[in-house]
Amino acid sequence: MEKKPHFVRREFLPREVPSISLALLLAAVLLLNALLYLYLNKFSSSLGRVETDSGLCPFGHFKFGAVKNCSPWLSCDAINREVRKLKCVGEGAVKKVFLSEWKEKKVVLSQLTNSELKEDFLHGLKMLKALQSKHVVRLLGYCEQQFTILTEYHPLGSLRGLNETLHIPKYKGMNTWHRRLMLAMDYVSVIRYLHSSPLGTLVMCDSNDLDKVLSQYLLTSDFHVLVNDLDALPLVNRSAGRLVKCGHRELRGEFVAPEQRWPYGEDVPFEDDLMPPYDEKTDIWKIPDVSNFFLGHVEGSDIVRLHLFDIHAACKKKDPAERPSAQEVLDTYRKVLTLLIREAAMPGTREML
């Protein structure tokens, strides 16, 4: 009689354990889903400035740093009186760039260097004023008479130095496939913004090779991408039959889109007047190459490339009309990021169930 409870316990224990285990497993799955939801929400907010930016001011004003109030763009007089040059940090065909100081804050002062290119300089200023947004470097002031532009300073510099930055001990934690994919998403978001800008459909023409593309964008301290150089942004207007050409010279190489290359063969000398114009789909052609740079060679990047294979193949369609829009590319990137984060957060869950 005394052994009976012992037998009862042995009889029912095997039936209770599986149900308890299943309940615990289901609870764990629910918890993981909740954590994943919070994780993705956090990614969405950091990502992106792709969707919101509470730091924008009314047109003609700016704020940055810890300052809460918006200030008017600095005038010629204010720039001459309050901005102090520190050192030259770069020089291109159009302008020279100086690291400068304004009210104990680091800023960037750009000045025209070639008077023959003043129209390009002024076009860049016009674009910078009109396109102020979360995707574009912040304008602080300008002086048309002296061909001077003042913008916010970003110490990490252009995207050309991305890999070197990610090898600095301070930033090694950022050198992951998902952070790199988010940078690629930022880049595509800029292209999407330019293609649907307040001014119309703009083409990023300073993009004839990878190095040139990377030099046009800045890496912010919180690891986002901003477009910095807007000197070459022609407008596409299909309804008016207006297409574009990126410059007046022959473009070569696989990086530029097929429609940007001379179509009449080596036997016919290049003539700008005979070169057919094209549209914004030239930017789409270049996305896979730029994204490949962003993804680098960290653990997991090849898996990301595999998931992006189809959309990147579509970007490389020879017929521009068959390529996706920047919005479609961005939507695919977001889906891939969500899918891969979910798989990373819940490895093997499906097999366990």
Coordinates of C-alpha atoms in Angstrom, one line a residue:
M1 CA 0.0 0.0 0.0
E2 CA 2.8 2.4 0.8
K3 CA 4.3 1.9 -2.7
K4 CA 1.1 2.9 -4.5
P5 CA 1.9 6.7 -4.6
H6 CA 5.2 5.8 -6.0
F7 CA 3.7 3.8 -8.8
V8 CA 1.1 6.6 -9.5
R9 CA 3.9 9.1 -9.8
R10 CA 5.9 7.0 -12.2
E11 CA 2.8 6.3 -14.3
F12 CA 1.8 10.0 -14.8
L13 CA 5.2 11.7 -14.9
P14 CA 6.0 10.8 -18.5
R15 CA 2.7 12.3 -19.6
E16 CA 3.1 15.6 -17.7
V17 CA 6.7 16.4 -18.8
P18 CA 6.0 16.8 -22.6
S19 CA 3.1 19.1 -22.0
I20 CA 5.1 21.2 -19.5
S21 CA 8.0 21.3 -22.0
L22 CA 5.7 22.3 -24.9
A23 CA 4.2 25.1 -22.8
L24 CA 7.6 26.4 -21.8
L25 CA 8.7 26.3 -25.5
L26 CA 5.6 28.1 -26.6
A27 CA 6.2 30.7 -23.9
A28 CA 9.8 31.1 -25.1
V29 CA 8.7 31.6 -28.7
L30 CA 6.2 34.3 -27.6
L31 CA 8.8 36.0 -25.6
L32 CA 11.3 35.9 -28.5
N33 CA 8.6 37.3 -30.8
A34 CA 8.0 40.2 -28.4
L35 CA 11.7 40.9 -28.1
L36 CA 12.1 40.7 -31.9
Y37 CA 9.2 43.2 -32.2
L38 CA 11.0 45.6 -29.9
Y39 CA 14.3 45.0 -31.6
L40 CA 12.9 45.8 -35.0
N41 CA 11.2 48.9 -33.7
K42 CA 14.5 50.1 -32.3
F43 CA 16.2 49.4 -35.7
S44 CA 13.4 51.3 -37.5
S45 CA 13.9 54.3 -35.4
S46 CA 17.7 54.3 -35.6
L47 CA 17.5 53.4 -39.3
G48 CA 16.2 55.6 -40.1
R49 CA 15.9 58.9 -40.3
V50 CA 14.7 57.2 -43.4
E51 CA 11.2 58.1 -42.2
T52 CA 11.3 60.8 -39.5
D53 CA 13.6 63.6 -38.3
S54 CA 12.4 65.9 -35.6
G55 CA 15.6 68.0 -36.0
L56 CA 14.5 69.8 -39.2
C57 CA 13.8 73.5 -39.1
P58 CA 11.6 75.7 -41.3
F59 CA 13.1 76.7 -44.6
G60 CA 16.0 79.2 -44.2
H61 CA 16.8 78.0 -40.7
F62 CA 19.0 75.4 -39.0
K63 CA 19.9 73.8 -35.7
F64 CA 22.4 71.2 -34.7
G65 CA 24.1 69.7 -31.6
A66 CA 22.2 70.2 -28.3
V67 CA 20.7 73.5 -29.4
K68 CA 16.9 73.4 -29.3
N69 CA 16.0 76.6 -31.2
C70 CA 16.4 77.1 -34.9
S71 CA 18.6 79.9 -36.2
P72 CA 18.5 81.7 -39.6
W73 CA 21.1 80.7 -42.1
L74 CA 24.3 82.7 -41.6
S75 CA 24.7 85.7 -44.0
C76 CA 27.8 86.9 -45.7
D77 CA 28.5 89.3 -42.9
A78 CA 28.0 86.7 -40.2
I79 CA 30.3 84.2 -42.0
N80 CA 33.0 86.8 -42.5
R81 CA 32.8 88.0 -38.9
E82 CA 32.1 84.7 -36.9
V83 CA 33.6 81.8 -38.9
R84 CA 37.3 81.1 -38.5
K85 CA 39.2 78.8 -40.9
L86 CA 41.3 76.1 -39.3
K87 CA 42.8 74.0 -42.1
C88 CA 42.1 72.8 -45.7
V89 CA 40.7 69.3 -45.6
G90 CA 40.0 68.8 -49.3
E91 CA 39.9 70.2 -52.8
G92 CA 38.0 69.2 -55.9
A93 CA 37.5 70.6 -59.4
V94 CA 34.9 73.1 -58.2
K95 CA 35.7 74.0 -54.6
K96 CA 38.2 73.9 -51.7
V97 CA 37.0 72.7 -48.3
F98 CA 38.1 74.0 -45.0
L99 CA 37.6 72.7 -41.5
S100 CA 36.4 75.8 -39.6
E101 CA 35.0 77.0 -36.3
W102 CA 31.9 78.9 -35.5
K103 CA 30.9 79.6 -31.9
E104 CA 33.3 76.9 -30.7
K105 CA 31.7 74.4 -33.0
K106 CA 33.4 72.6 -35.9
V107 CA 31.9 73.5 -39.2
V108 CA 32.8 73.1 -42.9
L109 CA 33.5 76.1 -45.2
S110 CA 33.5 75.5 -48.9
Q111 CA 34.8 78.1 -51.4
L112 CA 34.9 78.2 -55.2
T113 CA 38.3 77.6 -56.7
N114 CA 37.7 77.8 -60.4
S115 CA 35.7 80.8 -61.6
E116 CA 34.9 78.9 -64.8
L117 CA 32.8 76.5 -62.7
K118 CA 30.8 79.1 -60.8
E119 CA 27.6 77.9 -62.4
D120 CA 28.2 74.4 -61.0
F121 CA 28.9 75.9 -57.6
L122 CA 25.7 78.0 -57.6
H123 CA 23.7 75.0 -58.8
G124 CA 25.0 73.0 -55.9
L125 CA 24.1 75.7 -53.5
K126 CA 20.6 75.9 -55.0
M127 CA 20.1 72.2 -54.6
L128 CA 21.5 72.3 -51.0
K129 CA 18.9 75.0 -50.1
A130 CA 16.0 73.3 -51.8
L131 CA 16.7 69.7 -50.7
Q132 CA 17.3 70.2 -46.9
S133 CA 16.1 67.0 -45.3
K134 CA 17.2 64.1 -43.2
H135 CA 19.0 62.8 -46.3
V136 CA 21.1 65.9 -47.0
V137 CA 24.0 67.5 -45.1
R138 CA 22.8 70.5 -43.0
L139 CA 23.2 73.9 -44.5
L140 CA 24.3 76.6 -42.0
G141 CA 24.8 79.6 -44.2
Y142 CA 26.1 80.9 -47.5
C143 CA 27.4 83.9 -49.4
E144 CA 26.7 83.9 -53.1
Q145 CA 28.8 87.1 -53.7
Q146 CA 31.9 85.4 -52.3
F147 CA 30.9 81.9 -53.5
T148 CA 31.0 80.4 -50.0
I149 CA 28.9 77.7 -48.4
L150 CA 28.9 76.7 -44.7
T151 CA 27.7 73.2 -43.7
E152 CA 27.7 70.9 -40.7
Y153 CA 30.9 69.0 -39.9
H154 CA 31.0 65.2 -39.7
P155 CA 34.3 64.0 -38.2
L156 CA 34.0 60.5 -39.8
G157 CA 34.3 62.1 -43.3
S158 CA 33.2 60.6 -46.6
L159 CA 32.1 57.0 -47.2
R160 CA 35.5 56.3 -48.8
G161 CA 36.9 55.8 -45.3
L162 CA 34.1 53.5 -44.1
N163 CA 36.2 50.3 -43.8
E164 CA 39.1 52.1 -42.1
T165 CA 36.5 53.6 -39.6
L166 CA 35.1 50.2 -38.8
H167 CA 38.5 48.9 -37.9
I168 CA 39.0 51.6 -35.2
P169 CA 38.5 49.9 -31.8
K170 CA 35.8 52.4 -30.9
Y171 CA 33.6 51.3 -33.9
K172 CA 34.4 47.6 -34.2
G173 CA 31.1 46.8 -32.6
M174 CA 29.4 48.4 -35.7
N175 CA 31.2 46.1 -38.1
T176 CA 28.3 43.7 -38.5
W177 CA 26.2 42.5 -41.5
H178 CA 23.1 44.2 -40.2
R179 CA 24.7 47.6 -39.5
R180 CA 26.3 47.5 -42.9
L181 CA 23.0 46.6 -44.5
M182 CA 21.4 49.5 -42.7
L183 CA 24.0 51.8 -44.3
A184 CA 23.2 50.4 -47.7
M185 CA 19.5 51.1 -46.9
D186 CA 20.4 54.7 -46.0
Y187 CA 22.2 55.1 -49.4
V188 CA 19.2 53.7 -51.3
S189 CA 16.9 56.0 -49.3
V190 CA 19.0 59.0 -50.5
I191 CA 18.5 57.8 -54.1
R192 CA 14.8 57.3 -53.5
Y193 CA 14.6 60.9 -52.1
L194 CA 16.4 62.4 -55.1
H195 CA 14.2 60.5 -57.5
S196 CA 11.0 61.9 -55.8
S197 CA 12.4 65.2 -54.5
P198 CA 10.4 68.5 -54.1
L199 CA 12.1 69.7 -57.3
G200 CA 11.2 66.6 -59.3
T201 CA 13.2 63.5 -60.4
L202 CA 16.9 64.3 -59.9
V203 CA 19.8 62.1 -61.2
M204 CA 23.1 61.7 -59.2
C205 CA 25.5 62.4 -62.0
D206 CA 28.8 62.6 -60.0
S207 CA 28.8 58.8 -60.0
N208 CA 31.0 57.5 -62.8
D209 CA 33.0 55.1 -60.6
L210 CA 32.7 53.7 -57.1
D211 CA 35.3 56.0 -55.5
K212 CA 33.5 59.1 -56.9
V213 CA 30.2 57.9 -55.6
L214 CA 31.6 57.3 -52.1
S215 CA 33.2 60.8 -52.1
Q216 CA 29.7 62.4 -52.5
Y217 CA 28.4 61.0 -49.2
L218 CA 29.2 61.5 -45.5
L219 CA 29.1 59.0 -42.6
T220 CA 27.6 60.6 -39.5
S221 CA 28.8 59.8 -36.0
D222 CA 25.6 57.8 -35.3
F223 CA 26.3 55.8 -38.5
H224 CA 23.9 57.1 -41.0
V225 CA 24.5 58.3 -44.6
L226 CA 24.0 61.8 -45.9
V227 CA 24.5 63.2 -49.4
N228 CA 27.0 66.0 -49.3
D229 CA 27.8 67.1 -52.9
L230 CA 24.9 68.2 -55.0
D231 CA 26.8 70.1 -57.8
A232 CA 25.7 67.6 -60.5
L233 CA 21.9 66.9 -60.2
P234 CA 20.1 67.3 -63.5
L235 CA 16.3 67.1 -63.6
V236 CA 14.4 64.4 -65.5
N237 CA 10.9 65.6 -66.8
R238 CA 9.3 62.8 -68.8
S239 CA 6.1 64.7 -69.4
A240 CA 8.1 67.4 -71.1
G241 CA 10.3 64.9 -72.9
R242 CA 13.3 66.1 -70.9
L243 CA 16.1 63.5 -70.2
V244 CA 19.6 64.1 -69.0
K245 CA 23.3 63.5 -69.8
C246 CA 25.9 63.3 -67.1
G247 CA 28.5 65.7 -68.6
H248 CA 29.8 66.1 -72.1
R249 CA 32.5 63.5 -72.2
E250 CA 32.5 59.9 -73.1
L251 CA 31.8 57.6 -70.1
R252 CA 33.4 54.1 -70.0
G253 CA 33.5 51.1 -67.8
E254 CA 31.0 48.6 -66.3
F255 CA 30.2 50.8 -63.4
V256 CA 28.2 53.3 -65.4
A257 CA 24.9 52.1 -66.9
P258 CA 24.8 50.7 -70.5
E259 CA 22.8 53.7 -71.7
Q260 CA 25.5 56.1 -70.5
R261 CA 28.1 54.5 -72.8
W262 CA 28.7 55.5 -76.4
P263 CA 26.3 53.3 -78.4
Y264 CA 27.9 53.5 -81.9
G265 CA 31.1 51.5 -81.5
E266 CA 34.8 52.2 -81.5
D267 CA 34.8 53.1 -85.2
V268 CA 32.6 56.2 -84.6
P269 CA 34.3 59.0 -82.7
F270 CA 32.4 60.2 -79.7
E271 CA 30.3 63.4 -80.3
D272 CA 28.3 64.8 -77.4
D273 CA 25.5 66.0 -79.8
L274 CA 25.0 62.4 -81.0
M275 CA 25.0 60.8 -77.5
P276 CA 21.4 59.8 -76.5
P277 CA 20.1 61.2 -73.2
Y278 CA 18.8 58.9 -70.4
D279 CA 16.9 59.0 -67.1
E280 CA 17.2 58.3 -63.4
K281 CA 17.5 54.5 -63.9
T282 CA 21.3 55.0 -64.3
D283 CA 21.3 55.4 -60.5
I284 CA 19.5 52.0 -60.1
W285 CA 22.2 50.2 -62.2
K286 CA 24.9 51.3 -59.7
I287 CA 23.1 50.3 -56.5
P288 CA 24.4 46.6 -56.4
D289 CA 28.0 47.8 -56.7
V290 CA 27.7 50.4 -54.0
S291 CA 25.8 48.0 -51.7
N292 CA 28.5 45.4 -52.3
F293 CA 31.0 47.8 -50.9
F294 CA 28.8 48.5 -47.9
L295 CA 28.3 44.8 -47.1
G296 CA 32.0 44.2 -47.0
H297 CA 33.3 40.8 -46.0
V298 CA 32.1 40.4 -42.4
E299 CA 30.4 37.3 -41.1
G300 CA 26.9 37.0 -42.5
S301 CA 27.4 39.4 -45.4
D302 CA 27.4 36.6 -48.0
I303 CA 24.0 35.5 -46.7
V304 CA 22.7 39.0 -47.2
R305 CA 24.1 39.1 -50.7
L306 CA 22.3 35.8 -51.5
H307 CA 19.0 37.3 -50.3
L308 CA 19.5 40.4 -52.4
F309 CA 20.6 38.5 -55.5
D310 CA 17.2 38.8 -57.3
I311 CA 16.7 42.5 -56.7
H312 CA 20.3 43.3 -57.7
A313 CA 19.9 41.2 -60.9
A314 CA 16.9 43.3 -61.7
C315 CA 18.9 46.5 -61.1
K316 CA 21.4 45.3 -63.7
K317 CA 18.8 44.8 -66.5
K318 CA 20.1 46.2 -69.7
D319 CA 16.8 47.9 -70.5
P320 CA 16.4 50.8 -68.0
A321 CA 12.6 50.4 -68.1
E322 CA 12.9 46.9 -66.7
R323 CA 14.9 48.0 -63.6
P324 CA 13.0 48.5 -60.3
S325 CA 12.5 51.9 -58.7
A326 CA 14.6 53.0 -55.8
Q327 CA 11.5 52.5 -53.6
E328 CA 11.2 48.9 -54.7
V329 CA 14.8 48.3 -53.9
L330 CA 14.4 49.9 -50.5
D331 CA 11.3 47.8 -49.7
T332 CA 13.3 44.6 -50.6
Y333 CA 16.2 45.6 -48.4
R334 CA 13.8 46.2 -45.5
K335 CA 12.2 42.8 -45.9
V336 CA 15.6 41.1 -46.0
L337 CA 16.7 42.9 -42.9
T338 CA 13.5 41.9 -41.0
L339 CA 13.8 38.3 -42.2
L340 CA 17.4 37.9 -41.3
I341 CA 17.1 39.5 -37.9
R342 CA 14.1 37.2 -37.1
E343 CA 16.2 34.1 -38.1
A344 CA 19.1 35.3 -36.0
A345 CA 16.8 35.9 -33.0
M346 CA 15.1 32.5 -33.2
P347 CA 17.6 29.9 -34.7
G348 CA 16.1 26.4 -34.8
T349 CA 12.8 27.3 -33.4
R350 CA 10.8 25.8 -36.2
E351 CA 12.7 22.5 -35.9
M352 CA 12.1 22.4 -32.1
L353 CA 8.4 22.7 -32.7

